[in-house]
mmCIF file of C-alpha atoms in Angstrom:
data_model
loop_
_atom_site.group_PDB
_atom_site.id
_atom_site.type_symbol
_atom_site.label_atom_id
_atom_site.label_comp_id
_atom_site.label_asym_id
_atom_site.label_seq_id
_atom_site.Cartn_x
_atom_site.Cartn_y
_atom_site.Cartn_z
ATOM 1 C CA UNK A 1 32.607 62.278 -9.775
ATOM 2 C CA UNK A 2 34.680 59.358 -11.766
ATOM 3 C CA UNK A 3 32.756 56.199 -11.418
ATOM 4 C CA UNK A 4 34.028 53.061 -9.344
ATOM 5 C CA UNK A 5 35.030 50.848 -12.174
ATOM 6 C CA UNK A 6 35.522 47.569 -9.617
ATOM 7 C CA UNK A 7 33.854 47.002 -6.194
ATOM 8 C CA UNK A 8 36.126 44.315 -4.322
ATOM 9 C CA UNK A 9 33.478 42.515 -1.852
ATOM 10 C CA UNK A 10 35.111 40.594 1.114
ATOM 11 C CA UNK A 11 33.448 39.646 4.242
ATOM 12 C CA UNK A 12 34.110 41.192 7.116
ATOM 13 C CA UNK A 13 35.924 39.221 9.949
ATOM 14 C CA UNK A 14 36.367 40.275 13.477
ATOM 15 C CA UNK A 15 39.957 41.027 12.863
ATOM 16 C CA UNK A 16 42.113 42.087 10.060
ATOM 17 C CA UNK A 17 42.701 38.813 7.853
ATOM 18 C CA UNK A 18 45.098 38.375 5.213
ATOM 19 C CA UNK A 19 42.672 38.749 2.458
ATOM 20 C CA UNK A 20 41.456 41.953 3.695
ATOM 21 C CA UNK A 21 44.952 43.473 3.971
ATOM 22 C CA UNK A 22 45.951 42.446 0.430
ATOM 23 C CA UNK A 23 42.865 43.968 -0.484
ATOM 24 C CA UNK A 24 43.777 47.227 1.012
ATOM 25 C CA UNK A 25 47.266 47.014 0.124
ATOM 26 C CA UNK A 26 45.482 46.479 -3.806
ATOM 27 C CA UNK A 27 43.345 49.384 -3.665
ATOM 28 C CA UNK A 28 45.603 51.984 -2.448
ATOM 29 C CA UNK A 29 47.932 50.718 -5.437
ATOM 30 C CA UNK A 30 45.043 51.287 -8.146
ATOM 31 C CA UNK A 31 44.193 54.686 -6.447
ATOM 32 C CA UNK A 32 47.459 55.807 -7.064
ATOM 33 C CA UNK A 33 47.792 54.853 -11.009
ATOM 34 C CA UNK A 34 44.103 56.616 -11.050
ATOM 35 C CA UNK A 35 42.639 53.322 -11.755
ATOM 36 C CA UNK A 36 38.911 53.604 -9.725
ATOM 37 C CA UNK A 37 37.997 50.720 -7.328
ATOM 38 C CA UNK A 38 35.996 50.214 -4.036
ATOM 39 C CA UNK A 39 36.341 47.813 -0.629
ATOM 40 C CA UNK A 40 32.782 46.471 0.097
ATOM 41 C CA UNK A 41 32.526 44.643 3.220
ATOM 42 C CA UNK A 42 29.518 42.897 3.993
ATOM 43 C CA UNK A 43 28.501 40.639 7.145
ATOM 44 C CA UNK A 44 26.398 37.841 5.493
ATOM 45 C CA UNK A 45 24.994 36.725 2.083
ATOM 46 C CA UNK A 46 22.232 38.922 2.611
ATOM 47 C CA UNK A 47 24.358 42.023 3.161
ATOM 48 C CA UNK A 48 25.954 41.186 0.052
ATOM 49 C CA UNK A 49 23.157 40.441 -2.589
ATOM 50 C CA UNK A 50 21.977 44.323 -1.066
ATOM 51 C CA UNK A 51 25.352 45.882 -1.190
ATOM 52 C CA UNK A 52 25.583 44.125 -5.272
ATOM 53 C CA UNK A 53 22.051 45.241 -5.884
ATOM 54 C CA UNK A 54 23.249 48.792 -5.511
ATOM 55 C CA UNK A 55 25.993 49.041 -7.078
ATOM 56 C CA UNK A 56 26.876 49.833 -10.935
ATOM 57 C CA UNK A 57 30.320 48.722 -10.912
ATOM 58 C CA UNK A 58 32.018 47.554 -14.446
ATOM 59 C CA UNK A 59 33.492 44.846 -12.318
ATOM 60 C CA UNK A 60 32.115 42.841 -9.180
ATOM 61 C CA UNK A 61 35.158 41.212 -7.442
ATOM 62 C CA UNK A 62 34.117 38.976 -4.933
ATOM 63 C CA UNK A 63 37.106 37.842 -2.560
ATOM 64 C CA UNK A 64 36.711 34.306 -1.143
ATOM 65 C CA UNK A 65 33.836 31.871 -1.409
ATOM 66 C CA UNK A 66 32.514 33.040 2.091
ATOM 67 C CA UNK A 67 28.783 32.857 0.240
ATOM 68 C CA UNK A 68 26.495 30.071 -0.673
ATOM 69 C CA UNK A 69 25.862 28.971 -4.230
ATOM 70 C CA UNK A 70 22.354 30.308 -4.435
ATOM 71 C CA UNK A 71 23.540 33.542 -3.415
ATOM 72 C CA UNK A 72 26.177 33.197 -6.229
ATOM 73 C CA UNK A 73 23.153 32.463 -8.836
ATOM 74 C CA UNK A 74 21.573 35.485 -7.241
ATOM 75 C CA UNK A 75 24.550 38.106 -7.906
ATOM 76 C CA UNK A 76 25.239 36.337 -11.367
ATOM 77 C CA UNK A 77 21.745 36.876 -12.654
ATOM 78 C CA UNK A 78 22.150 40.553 -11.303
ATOM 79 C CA UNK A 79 25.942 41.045 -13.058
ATOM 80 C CA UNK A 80 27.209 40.046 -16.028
ATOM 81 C CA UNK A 81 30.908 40.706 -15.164
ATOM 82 C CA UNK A 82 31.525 38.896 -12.154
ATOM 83 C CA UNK A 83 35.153 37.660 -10.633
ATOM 84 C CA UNK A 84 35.540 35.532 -7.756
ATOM 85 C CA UNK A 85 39.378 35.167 -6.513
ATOM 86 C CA UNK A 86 40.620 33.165 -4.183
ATOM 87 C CA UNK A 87 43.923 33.510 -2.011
ATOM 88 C CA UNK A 88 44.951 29.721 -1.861
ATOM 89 C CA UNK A 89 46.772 27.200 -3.060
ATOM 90 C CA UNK A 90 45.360 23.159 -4.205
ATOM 91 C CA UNK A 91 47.420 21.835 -1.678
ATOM 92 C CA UNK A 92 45.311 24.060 0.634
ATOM 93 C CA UNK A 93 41.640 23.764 -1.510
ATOM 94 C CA UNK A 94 41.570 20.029 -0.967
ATOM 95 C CA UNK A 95 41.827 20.430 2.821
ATOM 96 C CA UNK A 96 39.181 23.151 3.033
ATOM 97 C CA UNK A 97 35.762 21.668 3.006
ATOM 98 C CA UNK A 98 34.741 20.765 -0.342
ATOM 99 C CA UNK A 99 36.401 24.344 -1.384
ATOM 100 C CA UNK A 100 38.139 22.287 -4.106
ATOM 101 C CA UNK A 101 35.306 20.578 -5.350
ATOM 102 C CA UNK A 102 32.710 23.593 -5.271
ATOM 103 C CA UNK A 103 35.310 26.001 -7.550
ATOM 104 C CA UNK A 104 36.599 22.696 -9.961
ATOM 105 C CA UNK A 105 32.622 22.709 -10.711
ATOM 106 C CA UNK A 106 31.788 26.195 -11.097
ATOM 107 C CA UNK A 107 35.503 26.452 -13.088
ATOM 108 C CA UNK A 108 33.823 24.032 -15.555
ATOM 109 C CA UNK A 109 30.364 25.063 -15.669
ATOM 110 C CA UNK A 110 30.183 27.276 -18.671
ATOM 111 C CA UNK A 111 29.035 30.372 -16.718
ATOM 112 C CA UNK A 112 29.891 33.270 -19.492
ATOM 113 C CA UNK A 113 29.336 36.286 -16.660
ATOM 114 C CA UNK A 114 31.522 34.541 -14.042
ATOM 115 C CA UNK A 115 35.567 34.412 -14.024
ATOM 116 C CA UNK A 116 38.452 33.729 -11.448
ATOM 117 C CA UNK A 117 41.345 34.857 -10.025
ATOM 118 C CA UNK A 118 44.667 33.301 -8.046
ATOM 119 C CA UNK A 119 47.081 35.228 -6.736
ATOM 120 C CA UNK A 120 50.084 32.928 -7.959
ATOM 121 C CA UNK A 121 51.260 32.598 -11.440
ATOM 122 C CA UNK A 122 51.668 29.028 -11.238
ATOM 123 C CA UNK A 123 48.739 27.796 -9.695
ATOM 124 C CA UNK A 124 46.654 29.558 -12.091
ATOM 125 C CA UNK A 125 48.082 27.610 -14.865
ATOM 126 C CA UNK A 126 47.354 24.352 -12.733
ATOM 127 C CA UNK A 127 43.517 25.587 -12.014
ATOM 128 C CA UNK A 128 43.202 26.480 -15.593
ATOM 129 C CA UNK A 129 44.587 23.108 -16.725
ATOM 130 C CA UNK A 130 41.714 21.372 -14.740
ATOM 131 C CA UNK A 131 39.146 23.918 -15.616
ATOM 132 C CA UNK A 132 37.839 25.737 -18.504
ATOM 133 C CA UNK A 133 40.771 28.380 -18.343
ATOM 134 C CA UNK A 134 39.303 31.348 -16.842
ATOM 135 C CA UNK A 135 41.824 32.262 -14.315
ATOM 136 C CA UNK A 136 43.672 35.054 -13.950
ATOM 137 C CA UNK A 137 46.859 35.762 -12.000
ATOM 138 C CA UNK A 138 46.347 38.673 -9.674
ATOM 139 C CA UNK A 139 49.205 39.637 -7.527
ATOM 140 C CA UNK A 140 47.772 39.680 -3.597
ATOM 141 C CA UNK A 141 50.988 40.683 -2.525
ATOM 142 C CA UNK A 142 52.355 44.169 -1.585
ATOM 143 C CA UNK A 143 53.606 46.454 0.674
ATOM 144 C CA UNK A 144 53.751 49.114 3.425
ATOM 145 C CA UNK A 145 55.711 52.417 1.928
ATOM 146 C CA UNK A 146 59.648 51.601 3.182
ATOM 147 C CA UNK A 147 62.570 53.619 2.935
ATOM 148 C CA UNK A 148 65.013 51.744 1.008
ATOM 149 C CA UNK A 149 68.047 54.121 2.407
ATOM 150 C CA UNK A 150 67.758 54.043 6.108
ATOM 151 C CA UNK A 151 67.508 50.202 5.143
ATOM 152 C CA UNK A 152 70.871 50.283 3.638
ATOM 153 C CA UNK A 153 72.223 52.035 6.433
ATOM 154 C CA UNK A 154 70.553 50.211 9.037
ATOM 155 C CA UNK A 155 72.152 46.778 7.405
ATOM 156 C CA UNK A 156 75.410 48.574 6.618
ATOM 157 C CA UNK A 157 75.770 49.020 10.958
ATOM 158 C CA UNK A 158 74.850 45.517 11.742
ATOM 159 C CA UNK A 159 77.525 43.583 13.476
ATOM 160 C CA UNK A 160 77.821 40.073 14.109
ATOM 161 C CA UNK A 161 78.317 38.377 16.577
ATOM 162 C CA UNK A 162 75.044 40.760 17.703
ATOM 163 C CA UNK A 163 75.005 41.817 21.387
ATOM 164 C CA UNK A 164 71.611 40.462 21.793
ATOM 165 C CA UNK A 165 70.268 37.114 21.082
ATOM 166 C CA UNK A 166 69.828 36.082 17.966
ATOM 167 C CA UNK A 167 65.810 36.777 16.678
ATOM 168 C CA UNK A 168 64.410 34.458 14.268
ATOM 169 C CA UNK A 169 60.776 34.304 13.372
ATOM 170 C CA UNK A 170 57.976 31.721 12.353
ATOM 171 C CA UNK A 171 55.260 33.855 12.210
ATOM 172 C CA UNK A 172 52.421 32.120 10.769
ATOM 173 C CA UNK A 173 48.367 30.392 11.740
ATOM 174 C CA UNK A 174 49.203 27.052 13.416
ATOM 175 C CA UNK A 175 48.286 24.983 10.495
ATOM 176 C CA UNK A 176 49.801 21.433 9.559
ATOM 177 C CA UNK A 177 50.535 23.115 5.600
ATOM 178 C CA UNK A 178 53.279 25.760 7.599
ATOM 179 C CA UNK A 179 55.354 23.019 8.866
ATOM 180 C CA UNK A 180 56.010 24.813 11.794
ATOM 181 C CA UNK A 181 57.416 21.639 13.814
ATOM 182 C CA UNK A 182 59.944 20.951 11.319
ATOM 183 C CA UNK A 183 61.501 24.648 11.233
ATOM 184 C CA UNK A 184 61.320 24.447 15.235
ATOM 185 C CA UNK A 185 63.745 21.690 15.236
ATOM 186 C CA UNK A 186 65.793 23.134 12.804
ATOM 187 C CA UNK A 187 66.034 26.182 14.732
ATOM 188 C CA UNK A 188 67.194 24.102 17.828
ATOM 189 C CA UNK A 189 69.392 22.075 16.387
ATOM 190 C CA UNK A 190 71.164 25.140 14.936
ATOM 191 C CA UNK A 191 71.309 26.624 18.359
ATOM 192 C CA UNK A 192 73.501 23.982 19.181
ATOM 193 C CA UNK A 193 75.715 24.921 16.540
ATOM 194 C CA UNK A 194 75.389 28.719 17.274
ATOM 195 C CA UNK A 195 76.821 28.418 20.596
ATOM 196 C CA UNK A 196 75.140 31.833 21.753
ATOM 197 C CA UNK A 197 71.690 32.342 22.539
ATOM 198 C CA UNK A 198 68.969 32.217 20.138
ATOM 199 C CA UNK A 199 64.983 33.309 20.476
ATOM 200 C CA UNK A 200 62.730 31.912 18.305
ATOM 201 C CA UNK A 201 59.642 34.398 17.519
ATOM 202 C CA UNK A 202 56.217 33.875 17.093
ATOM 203 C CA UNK A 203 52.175 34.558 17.644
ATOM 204 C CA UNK A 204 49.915 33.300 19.770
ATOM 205 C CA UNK A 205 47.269 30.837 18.908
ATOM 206 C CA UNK A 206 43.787 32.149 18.199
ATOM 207 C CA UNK A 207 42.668 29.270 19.839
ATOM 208 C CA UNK A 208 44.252 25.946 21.617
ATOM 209 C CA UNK A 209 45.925 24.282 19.283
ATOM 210 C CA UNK A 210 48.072 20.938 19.016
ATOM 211 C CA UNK A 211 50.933 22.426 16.736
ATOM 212 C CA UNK A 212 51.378 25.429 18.991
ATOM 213 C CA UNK A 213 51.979 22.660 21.638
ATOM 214 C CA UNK A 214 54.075 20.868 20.606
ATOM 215 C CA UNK A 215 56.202 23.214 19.165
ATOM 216 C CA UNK A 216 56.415 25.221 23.030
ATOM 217 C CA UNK A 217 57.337 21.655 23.829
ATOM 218 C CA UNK A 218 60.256 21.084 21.180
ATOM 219 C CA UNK A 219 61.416 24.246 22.796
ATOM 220 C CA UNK A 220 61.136 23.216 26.597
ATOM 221 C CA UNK A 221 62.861 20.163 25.939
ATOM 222 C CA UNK A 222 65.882 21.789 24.314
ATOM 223 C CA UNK A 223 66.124 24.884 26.004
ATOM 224 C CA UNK A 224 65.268 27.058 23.424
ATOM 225 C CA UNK A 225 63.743 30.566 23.931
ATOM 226 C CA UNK A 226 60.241 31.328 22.945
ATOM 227 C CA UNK A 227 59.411 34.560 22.785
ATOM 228 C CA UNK A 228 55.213 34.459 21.847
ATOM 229 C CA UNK A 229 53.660 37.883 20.813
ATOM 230 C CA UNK A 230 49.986 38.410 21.405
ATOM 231 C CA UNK A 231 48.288 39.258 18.027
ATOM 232 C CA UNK A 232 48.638 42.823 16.477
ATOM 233 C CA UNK A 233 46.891 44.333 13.798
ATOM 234 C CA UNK A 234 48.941 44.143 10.170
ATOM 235 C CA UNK A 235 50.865 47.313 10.587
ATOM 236 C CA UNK A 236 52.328 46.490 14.443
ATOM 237 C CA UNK A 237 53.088 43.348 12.691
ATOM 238 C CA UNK A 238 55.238 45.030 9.810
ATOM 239 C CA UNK A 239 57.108 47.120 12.127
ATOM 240 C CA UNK A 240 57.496 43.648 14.637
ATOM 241 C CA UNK A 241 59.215 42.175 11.522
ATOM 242 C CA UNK A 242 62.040 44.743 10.977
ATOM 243 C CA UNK A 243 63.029 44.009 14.119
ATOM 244 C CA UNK A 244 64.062 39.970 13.599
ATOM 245 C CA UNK A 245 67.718 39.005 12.256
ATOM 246 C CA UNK A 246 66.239 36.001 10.045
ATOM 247 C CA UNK A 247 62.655 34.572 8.921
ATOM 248 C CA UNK A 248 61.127 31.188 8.294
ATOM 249 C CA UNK A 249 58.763 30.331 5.848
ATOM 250 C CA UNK A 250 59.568 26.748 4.764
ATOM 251 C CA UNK A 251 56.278 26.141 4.464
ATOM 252 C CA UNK A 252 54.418 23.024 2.466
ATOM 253 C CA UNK A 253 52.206 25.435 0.066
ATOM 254 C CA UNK A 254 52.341 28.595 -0.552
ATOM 255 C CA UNK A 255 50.445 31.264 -2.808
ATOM 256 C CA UNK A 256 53.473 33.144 -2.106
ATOM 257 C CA UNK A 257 53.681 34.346 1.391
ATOM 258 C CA UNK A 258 53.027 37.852 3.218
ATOM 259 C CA UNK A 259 55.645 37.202 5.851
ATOM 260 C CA UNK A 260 58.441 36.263 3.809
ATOM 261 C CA UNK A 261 57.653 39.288 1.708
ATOM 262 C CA UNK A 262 57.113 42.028 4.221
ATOM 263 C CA UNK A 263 60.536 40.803 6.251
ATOM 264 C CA UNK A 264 62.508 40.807 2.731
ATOM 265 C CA UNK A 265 61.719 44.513 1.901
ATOM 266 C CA UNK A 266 62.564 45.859 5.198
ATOM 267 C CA UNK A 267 66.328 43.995 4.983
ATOM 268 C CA UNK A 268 65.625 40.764 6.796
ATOM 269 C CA UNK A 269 66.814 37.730 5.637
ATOM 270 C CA UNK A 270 64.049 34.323 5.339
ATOM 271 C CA UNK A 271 64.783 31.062 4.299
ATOM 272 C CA UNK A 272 61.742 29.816 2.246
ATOM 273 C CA UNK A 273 60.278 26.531 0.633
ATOM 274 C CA UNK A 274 59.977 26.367 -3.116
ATOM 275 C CA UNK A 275 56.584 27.564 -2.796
ATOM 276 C CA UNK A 276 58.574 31.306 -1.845
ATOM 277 C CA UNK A 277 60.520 31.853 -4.934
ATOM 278 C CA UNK A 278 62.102 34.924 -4.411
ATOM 279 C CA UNK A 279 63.038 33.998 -0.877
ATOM 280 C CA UNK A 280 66.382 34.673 0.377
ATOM 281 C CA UNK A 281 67.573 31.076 -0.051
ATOM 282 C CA UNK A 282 65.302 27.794 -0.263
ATOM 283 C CA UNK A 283 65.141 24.685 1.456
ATOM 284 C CA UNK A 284 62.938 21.963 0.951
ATOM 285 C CA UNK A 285 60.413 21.562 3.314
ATOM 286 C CA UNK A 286 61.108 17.969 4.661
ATOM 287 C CA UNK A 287 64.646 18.509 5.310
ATOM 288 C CA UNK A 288 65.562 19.833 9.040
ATOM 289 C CA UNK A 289 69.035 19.089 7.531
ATOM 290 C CA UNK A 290 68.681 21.719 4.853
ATOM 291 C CA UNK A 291 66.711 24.665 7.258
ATOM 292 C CA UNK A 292 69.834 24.132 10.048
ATOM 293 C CA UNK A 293 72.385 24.805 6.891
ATOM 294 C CA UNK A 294 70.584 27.471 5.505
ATOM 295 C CA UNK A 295 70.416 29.155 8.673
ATOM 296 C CA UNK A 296 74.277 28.512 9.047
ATOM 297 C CA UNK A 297 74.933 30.312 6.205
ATOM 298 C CA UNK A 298 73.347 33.708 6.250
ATOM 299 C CA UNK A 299 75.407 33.977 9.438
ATOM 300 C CA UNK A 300 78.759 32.929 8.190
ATOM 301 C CA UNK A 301 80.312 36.383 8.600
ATOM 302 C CA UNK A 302 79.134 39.663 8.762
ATOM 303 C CA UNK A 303 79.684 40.800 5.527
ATOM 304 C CA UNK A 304 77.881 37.369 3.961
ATOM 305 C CA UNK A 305 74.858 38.745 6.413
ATOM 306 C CA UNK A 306 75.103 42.018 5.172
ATOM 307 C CA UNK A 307 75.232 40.711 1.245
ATOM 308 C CA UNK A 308 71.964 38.714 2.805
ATOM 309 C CA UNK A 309 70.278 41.726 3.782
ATOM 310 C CA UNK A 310 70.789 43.953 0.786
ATOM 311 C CA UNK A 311 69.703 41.050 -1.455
ATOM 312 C CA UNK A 312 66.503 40.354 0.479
ATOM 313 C CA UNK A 313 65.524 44.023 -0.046
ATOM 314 C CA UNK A 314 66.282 44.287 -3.492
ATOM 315 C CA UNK A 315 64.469 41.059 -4.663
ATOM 316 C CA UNK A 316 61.269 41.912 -2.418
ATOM 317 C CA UNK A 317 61.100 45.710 -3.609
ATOM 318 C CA UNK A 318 61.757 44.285 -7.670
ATOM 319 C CA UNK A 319 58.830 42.020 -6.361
ATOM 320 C CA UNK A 320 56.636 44.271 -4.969
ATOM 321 C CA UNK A 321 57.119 46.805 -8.529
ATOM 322 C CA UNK A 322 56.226 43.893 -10.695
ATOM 323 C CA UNK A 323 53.450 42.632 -8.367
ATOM 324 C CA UNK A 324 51.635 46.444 -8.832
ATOM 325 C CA UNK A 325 52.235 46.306 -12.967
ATOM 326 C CA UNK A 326 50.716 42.787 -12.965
ATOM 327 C CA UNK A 327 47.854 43.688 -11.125
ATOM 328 C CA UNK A 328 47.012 46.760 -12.727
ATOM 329 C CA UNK A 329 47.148 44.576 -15.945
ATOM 330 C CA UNK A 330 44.845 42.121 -14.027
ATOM 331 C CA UNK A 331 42.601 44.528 -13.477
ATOM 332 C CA UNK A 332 41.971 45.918 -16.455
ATOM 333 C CA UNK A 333 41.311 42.538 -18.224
ATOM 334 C CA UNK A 334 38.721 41.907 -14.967
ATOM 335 C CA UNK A 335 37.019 45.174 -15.873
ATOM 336 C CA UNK A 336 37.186 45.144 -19.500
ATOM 337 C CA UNK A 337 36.259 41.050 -19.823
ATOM 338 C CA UNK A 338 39.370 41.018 -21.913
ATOM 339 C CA UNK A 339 40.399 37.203 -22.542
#
C-alpha cells in the first residue's frame, strides 16, 4: 500500500464547518492527481498529540489553531515537517482572541520544523511581510463536480421579467466583517426600483444574534420578503444556491469566499467586495449606493443577465482549475520542505 504522504488534522465540530469542507473538497482533488493524503479529525489536544504520535506522514498539516501552544511544542518535538494553515484573513485575526498575536509570534520565532499556510495569495504576502516569510498560499477553495452544459442551457431558457419573485441571497455567519446590514438595505432600496417582488435569502442564526435582528427588522420595516432557511449540511447548501437569480458577498474581508464561488460555477450571478476578485462585478463595501446599482445592472435585460450568467460560470470554473494546480503545487513544497 502507497504511503500517506500528508495527514491534514482538523478538529472535529458538531457540524460541517467551512474548514472541514475545504478540506474534503482538497483531498478528493489530490486523490485524483494520485497525490496521497489523509483527513484526521480529532476531538481535543489529547486526541491529537495520539493521532500525531502514530502517524509517519512526510507532512503533518494541522488546520486551525484549535490547540494550545504546549501541545504545539509537543507535536513539533515529535515532527520535523510540520504546517499549520489557517483559513482567515488580518482583518479577521485581530478580532479573534489574540489569534493575531499568537501566529505573528510563532511566524517570527525561528522554529525550522514549523511552516504556514493562507489560503489567499495576497494575504500571504502581507503575513510574510510581518513575519519571517514562511507562508504559503494554499487554495481552500473548490468545488462540487457541475455540469457546465445543462448550465448553459439552463441560463440560455431564463427569461426576465421571471414569473416568480426575484431570489437573491446573503448567505453567510452573522458576523459584523459580512456587512450583512449594508447589503440588506441595498437590497430594499433596489426593490423599490424593481417594482416587482423581491425575496431576499438567507440562514438562520446558530444562535440569537443582534445582526440577524436587525436585518429581519430592515426587512419588516420596508416590506421586504425574508425567506430564512434552517441550516443544511454543505451539499443541500450547493444545490440551495443554484436555485437563487443573484448573490451577495460584499463583504469587509475576505480569504476569498465559498458562497460567491459555489453560486458562480453553477451560473448565478454575485456582486462581491474587493476582497472577491473574480466576482461577477464589485462594489465597495460601504457604498449601499454602489450594491443597489450593481444589482440594477445584471438585470438590465435578459440578454445582459444571460451574458451575467455565462460569465459567472466561466470565471468560477477557470478559478476552480487554477485553484487545484496551485494547490497541488502547495502541496508538494509542504511535503517536500521545498522553500
Amino acid at each position: 500500500m502507497m504511503s500517506r504522504k500528508i495527514g491534514f488534522f482538523i478538529k472535529k465540530l458538531e457540524r460541517e464547518s467551512g474548514v472541514m469542507v475545504s478540506v474534503k473538497h482538497l483531498k478528493n482533488n489530490l486523490d485524483k492527481a494520485g497525490f496521497p493524503a489523509d483527513v484526521c479529525y480529532y476531538t481535543d489536544d489529547s486526541d491529537l498529540l495520539d493521532a500525531v504520535s502514530r502517524s509517519d506522514y512526510q507532512c503533518i498539516d494541522l488546520h486551525v489553531p484549535s490547540f494550545r501552544d504546549d501541545t504545539l511544542e509537543k507535536i513539533l518535538s515529535m515532527h520535523d515537517n510540520v504546517v499549520l494553515s489557517i483559513h482567515s484573513t488580518i482583518c479577521n485575526l485581530q478580532t479573534e482572541g489574540d489569534a493575531f498575536s499568537r501566529l505573528l509570534r510563532l511566524g517570527s520565532s525561528g522554529i525550522k520544523n514549523l511552516r504556514f499556510t493562507c489560503p489567499s495569495r495576497v494575504e500571504c504576502e502581507g503575513l510574510n511581510a510581518i513575519t519571517e516569510g514562511n507562508y504559503i498560499y494554499l487554495p481552500n477553495t473548490f468545488s462540487y463536480a457541475v455540469d457546465g452544459n445543462e448550465i448553459r442551457r439552463r441560463i440560455s431558457d431564463t427569461c426576465l421579467p421571471l414569473n416568480r419573485p426575484l431570489r437573491i441571497s446573503l448567505f453567510c455567519e452573522y458576523r459584523p466583517m459580512k456587512n450583512i446590514l449594508t447589503q440588506a438595505a441595498a437590497v430594499a432600496k433596489f426593490a423599490e426600483i424593481y417594482g416587482r417582488e423581491v425575496e431576499l435569502h438567507v440562514f438562520s442564526p446558530a444562535n440569537p444574534n443582534p445582526i440577524f435582528v436587525n436585518m429581519v427588522n430592515i426587512c419588516k420595516y420596508k416590506g421586504l420578503d425574508l425567506v430564512v432557511h434552517e441550516r443544511m449540511s454543505n451539499e443541500d447548501c450547493f444545490r440551495l444556491q443554484s436555485a437563487m437569480d443573484i448573490g451577495l458577498q460584499v463583504s469587509l474581508s475576505e480569504t476569498l469566499s465559498y458562497v460567491a464561488f459555489e453560486q458562480m460555477i453553477q451560473g448565478v450571478p454575485v456582486i462581491g467586495s474587493d476582497s472577491i476578485p473574480f466576482a461577477t462585478l464589485n462594489a465597495s463595501y460601504s457604498s449601499m449606493p454602489e450594491m443597489c446599482d450593481c444589482i440594477c445592472r445584471l438585470l438590465e435585460s435578459t440578454d445582459q443577465y444571460r451574458a451575467y450568467c455565462i460569465e459567472s460560470y466561466e470565471k468560477a470554473f477557470r478559478f476552480n482549475e487554477e485553484s487545484i494546480m496551485n494547490a497541488l503545487k502547495a502541496v508538494e513544497r509542504m511535503v517536500n520542505r521545498d522553500e
